[in-house]
PDB file of C-alpha atoms in Angstrom:
ATOM      1  CA  UNK A 280     -41.511 -48.918   5.585  1.00 64.00           C
ATOM      2  CA  UNK A 281     -39.385 -49.200   2.429  1.00 78.00           C
ATOM      3  CA  UNK A 282     -38.266 -52.574   1.155  1.00 92.00           C
ATOM      4  CA  UNK A 283     -34.556 -53.306   1.154  1.00 94.00           C
ATOM      5  CA  UNK A 284     -32.987 -55.905  -1.094  1.00 96.00           C
ATOM      6  CA  UNK A 285     -29.455 -57.248  -1.148  1.00 95.00           C
ATOM      7  CA  UNK A 286     -27.785 -58.840  -4.188  1.00 94.00           C
ATOM      8  CA  UNK A 287     -27.099 -62.001  -2.174  1.00 95.00           C
ATOM      9  CA  UNK A 288     -30.754 -62.437  -1.111  1.00 95.00           C
ATOM     10  CA  UNK A 289     -32.120 -65.735  -2.459  1.00 97.00           C
ATOM     11  CA  UNK A 290     -35.021 -65.481  -4.889  1.00 97.00           C
ATOM     12  CA  UNK A 291     -37.498 -67.140  -2.528  1.00 97.00           C
ATOM     13  CA  UNK A 292     -36.622 -64.692   0.270  1.00 97.00           C
ATOM     14  CA  UNK A 293     -37.203 -61.736  -2.078  1.00 97.00           C
ATOM     15  CA  UNK A 294     -40.597 -63.106  -3.124  1.00 98.00           C
ATOM     16  CA  UNK A 295     -41.644 -63.757   0.473  1.00 97.00           C
ATOM     17  CA  UNK A 296     -40.623 -60.212   1.452  1.00 97.00           C
ATOM     18  CA  UNK A 297     -42.592 -58.706  -1.450  1.00 98.00           C
ATOM     19  CA  UNK A 298     -45.629 -60.924  -0.764  1.00 98.00           C
ATOM     20  CA  UNK A 299     -45.662 -59.739   2.870  1.00 97.00           C
ATOM     21  CA  UNK A 300     -45.309 -56.115   1.741  1.00 98.00           C
ATOM     22  CA  UNK A 301     -48.233 -56.444  -0.666  1.00 98.00           C
ATOM     23  CA  UNK A 302     -50.458 -58.142   1.901  1.00 97.00           C
ATOM     24  CA  UNK A 303     -49.538 -55.548   4.569  1.00 97.00           C
ATOM     25  CA  UNK A 304     -50.700 -52.874   2.097  1.00 97.00           C
ATOM     26  CA  UNK A 305     -54.032 -54.640   1.595  1.00 98.00           C
ATOM     27  CA  UNK A 306     -53.411 -56.122  -1.856  1.00 98.00           C
ATOM     28  CA  UNK A 307     -54.827 -59.480  -2.871  1.00 98.00           C
ATOM     29  CA  UNK A 308     -52.323 -61.463  -4.921  1.00 98.00           C
ATOM     30  CA  UNK A 309     -54.291 -63.590  -7.405  1.00 98.00           C
ATOM     31  CA  UNK A 310     -51.245 -65.238  -9.009  1.00 97.00           C
ATOM     32  CA  UNK A 311     -47.491 -65.253  -8.778  1.00 97.00           C
ATOM     33  CA  UNK A 312     -44.784 -66.659 -10.990  1.00 97.00           C
ATOM     34  CA  UNK A 313     -41.350 -67.347  -9.537  1.00 97.00           C
ATOM     35  CA  UNK A 314     -40.259 -69.483 -12.488  1.00 96.00           C
ATOM     36  CA  UNK A 315     -39.235 -66.698 -14.860  1.00 97.00           C
ATOM     37  CA  UNK A 316     -35.500 -66.870 -15.581  1.00 97.00           C
ATOM     38  CA  UNK A 317     -35.186 -63.108 -14.948  1.00 98.00           C
ATOM     39  CA  UNK A 318     -37.119 -63.119 -11.644  1.00 98.00           C
ATOM     40  CA  UNK A 319     -40.902 -63.205 -11.667  1.00 98.00           C
ATOM     41  CA  UNK A 320     -44.113 -61.348 -10.930  1.00 98.00           C
ATOM     42  CA  UNK A 321     -47.204 -60.977  -8.773  1.00 98.00           C
ATOM     43  CA  UNK A 322     -50.657 -60.373 -10.273  1.00 97.00           C
ATOM     44  CA  UNK A 323     -52.885 -58.140  -8.139  1.00 98.00           C
ATOM     45  CA  UNK A 324     -56.677 -58.485  -8.135  1.00 97.00           C
ATOM     46  CA  UNK A 325     -58.014 -56.210 -10.897  1.00 93.00           C
ATOM     47  CA  UNK A 326     -60.746 -54.905  -8.583  1.00 93.00           C
ATOM     48  CA  UNK A 327     -57.901 -53.204  -6.687  1.00 95.00           C
ATOM     49  CA  UNK A 328     -56.628 -51.235  -9.712  1.00 92.00           C
ATOM     50  CA  UNK A 329     -57.733 -47.902  -8.167  1.00 90.00           C
ATOM     51  CA  UNK A 330     -56.077 -48.750  -4.829  1.00 94.00           C
ATOM     52  CA  UNK A 331     -52.930 -49.932  -6.668  1.00 95.00           C
ATOM     53  CA  UNK A 332     -52.813 -46.701  -8.703  1.00 93.00           C
ATOM     54  CA  UNK A 333     -53.227 -44.601  -5.545  1.00 93.00           C
ATOM     55  CA  UNK A 334     -50.417 -46.459  -3.765  1.00 96.00           C
ATOM     56  CA  UNK A 335     -47.862 -46.658  -6.556  1.00 96.00           C
ATOM     57  CA  UNK A 336     -48.904 -43.859  -8.924  1.00 95.00           C
ATOM     58  CA  UNK A 337     -50.254 -41.123  -6.636  1.00 93.00           C
ATOM     59  CA  UNK A 338     -51.636 -38.132  -8.448  1.00 87.00           C
ATOM     60  CA  UNK A 339     -52.634 -40.193 -11.502  1.00 84.00           C
ATOM     61  CA  UNK A 340     -56.321 -41.157 -11.163  1.00 74.00           C
ATOM     62  CA  UNK A 341     -57.122 -44.657 -12.417  1.00 73.00           C
ATOM     63  CA  UNK A 342     -59.638 -43.091 -14.816  1.00 73.00           C
ATOM     64  CA  UNK A 343     -56.739 -41.231 -16.493  1.00 75.00           C
ATOM     65  CA  UNK A 344     -54.862 -44.520 -16.866  1.00 83.00           C
ATOM     66  CA  UNK A 345     -57.710 -46.271 -18.682  1.00 79.00           C
ATOM     67  CA  UNK A 346     -57.348 -46.430 -22.449  1.00 75.00           C
ATOM     68  CA  UNK A 347     -60.031 -48.981 -23.294  1.00 72.00           C
ATOM     69  CA  UNK A 348     -61.627 -50.726 -20.376  1.00 72.00           C
ATOM     70  CA  UNK A 349     -59.907 -52.407 -17.509  1.00 81.00           C
ATOM     71  CA  UNK A 350     -56.492 -52.069 -15.911  1.00 88.00           C
ATOM     72  CA  UNK A 351     -54.343 -54.990 -14.774  1.00 93.00           C
ATOM     73  CA  UNK A 352     -51.918 -54.306 -11.896  1.00 96.00           C
ATOM     74  CA  UNK A 353     -48.753 -56.363 -11.426  1.00 97.00           C
ATOM     75  CA  UNK A 354     -45.486 -56.293  -9.542  1.00 98.00           C
ATOM     76  CA  UNK A 355     -42.358 -57.309 -11.463  1.00 98.00           C
ATOM     77  CA  UNK A 356     -39.274 -58.586  -9.643  1.00 98.00           C
ATOM     78  CA  UNK A 357     -36.076 -58.508 -11.693  1.00 98.00           C
ATOM     79  CA  UNK A 358     -32.881 -60.144 -10.513  1.00 98.00           C
ATOM     80  CA  UNK A 359     -29.572 -58.312 -10.724  1.00 97.00           C
ATOM     81  CA  UNK A 360     -27.718 -58.862 -14.005  1.00 97.00           C
ATOM     82  CA  UNK A 361     -30.818 -60.385 -15.689  1.00 98.00           C
ATOM     83  CA  UNK A 362     -32.922 -58.914 -18.479  1.00 97.00           C
ATOM     84  CA  UNK A 363     -36.473 -59.430 -19.611  1.00 98.00           C
ATOM     85  CA  UNK A 364     -36.885 -59.964 -23.337  1.00 97.00           C
ATOM     86  CA  UNK A 365     -36.643 -57.048 -25.778  1.00 98.00           C
ATOM     87  CA  UNK A 366     -40.367 -56.875 -26.521  1.00 97.00           C
ATOM     88  CA  UNK A 367     -43.517 -54.993 -27.386  1.00 97.00           C
ATOM     89  CA  UNK A 368     -47.290 -55.534 -27.236  1.00 97.00           C
ATOM     90  CA  UNK A 369     -50.186 -55.177 -29.701  1.00 95.00           C
ATOM     91  CA  UNK A 370     -53.021 -54.802 -27.156  1.00 92.00           C
ATOM     92  CA  UNK A 371     -51.594 -52.859 -24.250  1.00 94.00           C
ATOM     93  CA  UNK A 372     -49.631 -49.862 -23.117  1.00 94.00           C
ATOM     94  CA  UNK A 373     -47.892 -50.002 -19.734  1.00 95.00           C
ATOM     95  CA  UNK A 374     -46.889 -47.702 -16.942  1.00 96.00           C
ATOM     96  CA  UNK A 375     -44.026 -48.702 -14.621  1.00 97.00           C
ATOM     97  CA  UNK A 376     -42.643 -47.345 -11.372  1.00 97.00           C
ATOM     98  CA  UNK A 377     -39.469 -48.508  -9.658  1.00 98.00           C
ATOM     99  CA  UNK A 378     -40.616 -49.141  -6.083  1.00 97.00           C
ATOM    100  CA  UNK A 379     -37.537 -50.699  -4.482  1.00 97.00           C
ATOM    101  CA  UNK A 380     -34.066 -51.876  -5.340  1.00 97.00           C
ATOM    102  CA  UNK A 381     -32.581 -50.966  -8.675  1.00 96.00           C
ATOM    103  CA  UNK A 382     -33.324 -51.544 -12.330  1.00 98.00           C
ATOM    104  CA  UNK A 383     -32.772 -50.077 -15.742  1.00 98.00           C
ATOM    105  CA  UNK A 384     -34.892 -49.719 -18.837  1.00 98.00           C
ATOM    106  CA  UNK A 385     -34.206 -49.642 -22.554  1.00 98.00           C
ATOM    107  CA  UNK A 386     -36.844 -48.225 -24.925  1.00 97.00           C
ATOM    108  CA  UNK A 387     -37.049 -47.642 -28.661  1.00 96.00           C
ATOM    109  CA  UNK A 388     -39.736 -47.023 -31.305  1.00 93.00           C
ATOM    110  CA  UNK A 389     -38.248 -49.824 -33.455  1.00 95.00           C
ATOM    111  CA  UNK A 390     -36.390 -53.129 -33.135  1.00 96.00           C
ATOM    112  CA  UNK A 391     -33.024 -51.443 -32.463  1.00 95.00           C
ATOM    113  CA  UNK A 392     -32.507 -51.715 -28.719  1.00 95.00           C
ATOM    114  CA  UNK A 393     -31.999 -48.407 -26.975  1.00 86.00           C
ATOM    115  CA  UNK A 394     -29.395 -47.629 -24.338  1.00 96.00           C
ATOM    116  CA  UNK A 395     -30.178 -48.862 -20.824  1.00 97.00           C
ATOM    117  CA  UNK A 396     -31.107 -45.960 -18.569  1.00 97.00           C
ATOM    118  CA  UNK A 397     -30.836 -46.473 -14.807  1.00 98.00           C
ATOM    119  CA  UNK A 398     -34.061 -45.933 -12.916  1.00 97.00           C
ATOM    120  CA  UNK A 399     -34.210 -44.331  -9.483  1.00 94.00           C
ATOM    121  CA  UNK A 400     -36.817 -45.402  -6.919  1.00 95.00           C
ATOM    122  CA  UNK A 401     -39.920 -43.376  -7.695  1.00 95.00           C
ATOM    123  CA  UNK A 402     -39.234 -43.037 -11.432  1.00 96.00           C
ATOM    124  CA  UNK A 403     -42.379 -43.515 -13.548  1.00 95.00           C
ATOM    125  CA  UNK A 404     -42.071 -44.743 -17.138  1.00 96.00           C
ATOM    126  CA  UNK A 405     -44.907 -44.784 -19.688  1.00 95.00           C
ATOM    127  CA  UNK A 406     -44.691 -47.293 -22.523  1.00 97.00           C
ATOM    128  CA  UNK A 407     -46.973 -46.914 -25.535  1.00 95.00           C
ATOM    129  CA  UNK A 408     -48.574 -49.831 -27.360  1.00 95.00           C
ATOM    130  CA  UNK A 409     -45.998 -51.122 -29.836  1.00 96.00           C
ATOM    131  CA  UNK A 410     -43.056 -49.372 -28.177  1.00 97.00           C
ATOM    132  CA  UNK A 411     -40.097 -51.715 -27.749  1.00 98.00           C
ATOM    133  CA  UNK A 412     -38.854 -52.027 -24.190  1.00 98.00           C
ATOM    134  CA  UNK A 413     -36.803 -54.116 -21.806  1.00 98.00           C
ATOM    135  CA  UNK A 414     -36.544 -54.121 -18.020  1.00 98.00           C
ATOM    136  CA  UNK A 415     -32.965 -54.749 -16.911  1.00 98.00           C
ATOM    137  CA  UNK A 416     -31.689 -55.901 -13.544  1.00 98.00           C
ATOM    138  CA  UNK A 417     -28.591 -53.982 -12.548  1.00 97.00           C
ATOM    139  CA  UNK A 418     -26.459 -55.163  -9.609  1.00 96.00           C
ATOM    140  CA  UNK A 419     -29.320 -55.735  -7.155  1.00 96.00           C
ATOM    141  CA  UNK A 420     -32.910 -56.973  -7.223  1.00 98.00           C
ATOM    142  CA  UNK A 421     -35.524 -54.495  -8.435  1.00 98.00           C
ATOM    143  CA  UNK A 422     -39.266 -54.223  -7.745  1.00 98.00           C
ATOM    144  CA  UNK A 423     -41.414 -52.490 -10.360  1.00 98.00           C
ATOM    145  CA  UNK A 424     -45.117 -51.678 -10.049  1.00 98.00           C
ATOM    146  CA  UNK A 425     -46.744 -52.142 -13.447  1.00 97.00           C
ATOM    147  CA  UNK A 426     -50.204 -51.425 -14.791  1.00 96.00           C
ATOM    148  CA  UNK A 427     -51.314 -52.943 -18.074  1.00 91.00           C
ATOM    149  CA  UNK A 428     -53.432 -50.386 -19.907  1.00 92.00           C
ATOM    150  CA  UNK A 429     -55.571 -52.501 -22.221  1.00 90.00           C
ATOM    151  CA  UNK A 430     -56.023 -50.846 -25.631  1.00 88.00           C
ATOM    152  CA  UNK A 431     -58.632 -53.255 -27.039  1.00 87.00           C
ATOM    153  CA  UNK A 432     -61.698 -53.636 -24.813  1.00 84.00           C
ATOM    154  CA  UNK A 433     -62.944 -56.663 -26.767  1.00 85.00           C
ATOM    155  CA  UNK A 434     -59.577 -58.466 -26.668  1.00 89.00           C
ATOM    156  CA  UNK A 435     -57.705 -57.489 -23.484  1.00 88.00           C
ATOM    157  CA  UNK A 436     -53.998 -58.166 -23.359  1.00 92.00           C
ATOM    158  CA  UNK A 437     -52.581 -61.274 -21.711  1.00 90.00           C
ATOM    159  CA  UNK A 438     -49.212 -63.026 -21.443  1.00 90.00           C
ATOM    160  CA  UNK A 439     -49.612 -64.138 -25.085  1.00 90.00           C
ATOM    161  CA  UNK A 440     -49.462 -60.462 -26.141  1.00 93.00           C
ATOM    162  CA  UNK A 441     -45.679 -60.413 -25.775  1.00 95.00           C
ATOM    163  CA  UNK A 442     -43.846 -60.040 -29.070  1.00 95.00           C
ATOM    164  CA  UNK A 443     -40.222 -60.887 -28.341  1.00 97.00           C
ATOM    165  CA  UNK A 444     -37.622 -59.308 -30.595  1.00 96.00           C
ATOM    166  CA  UNK A 445     -34.669 -60.711 -28.591  1.00 96.00           C
ATOM    167  CA  UNK A 446     -34.432 -62.981 -25.556  1.00 96.00           C
ATOM    168  CA  UNK A 447     -31.455 -64.040 -23.416  1.00 96.00           C
ATOM    169  CA  UNK A 448     -33.134 -67.290 -22.389  1.00 96.00           C
ATOM    170  CA  UNK A 449     -33.891 -68.917 -25.740  1.00 93.00           C
ATOM    171  CA  UNK A 450     -37.628 -68.249 -25.719  1.00 92.00           C
ATOM    172  CA  UNK A 451     -39.188 -67.827 -29.158  1.00 91.00           C
ATOM    173  CA  UNK A 452     -38.756 -64.481 -30.872  1.00 91.00           C
ATOM    174  CA  UNK A 453     -40.316 -62.875 -33.962  1.00 80.00           C
TER     175      UNK A 453
END
């Protein structure tokens, strides 16, 4: 059953709906963050990376997603008219899929922000290590499945591996 979001849905209702969806699909949520000014995220148990890949990225075996070691699955929730920071990472590549709602993405090989391209449910985007990117909420909430593809087995990526070039919410940048 597909998820349906409405622009007037309160944030907590969206997160409860997504949590129920994830649990109904057998995923163990190990952490969630509703405090992000753009929305928030759910962290899925890393032992379920293969199951997560099969559900959200069918036809792409988890082994083909691995660059250097483990994979870290997440679900991003972006609120309409909000943007994540313009950012890149030193120790991970990412693969995204718009699962429900609507969102846009801007990408660029350098610090000049690219044009926001609307995503359609089912669109898969691959982001290389170092590639600048930004997830953008359009008019409605958006749900994006994300897999962190760690590029350094000895130093896996974490939330500190976000290099912000620009941020709408006053968080530190370069």
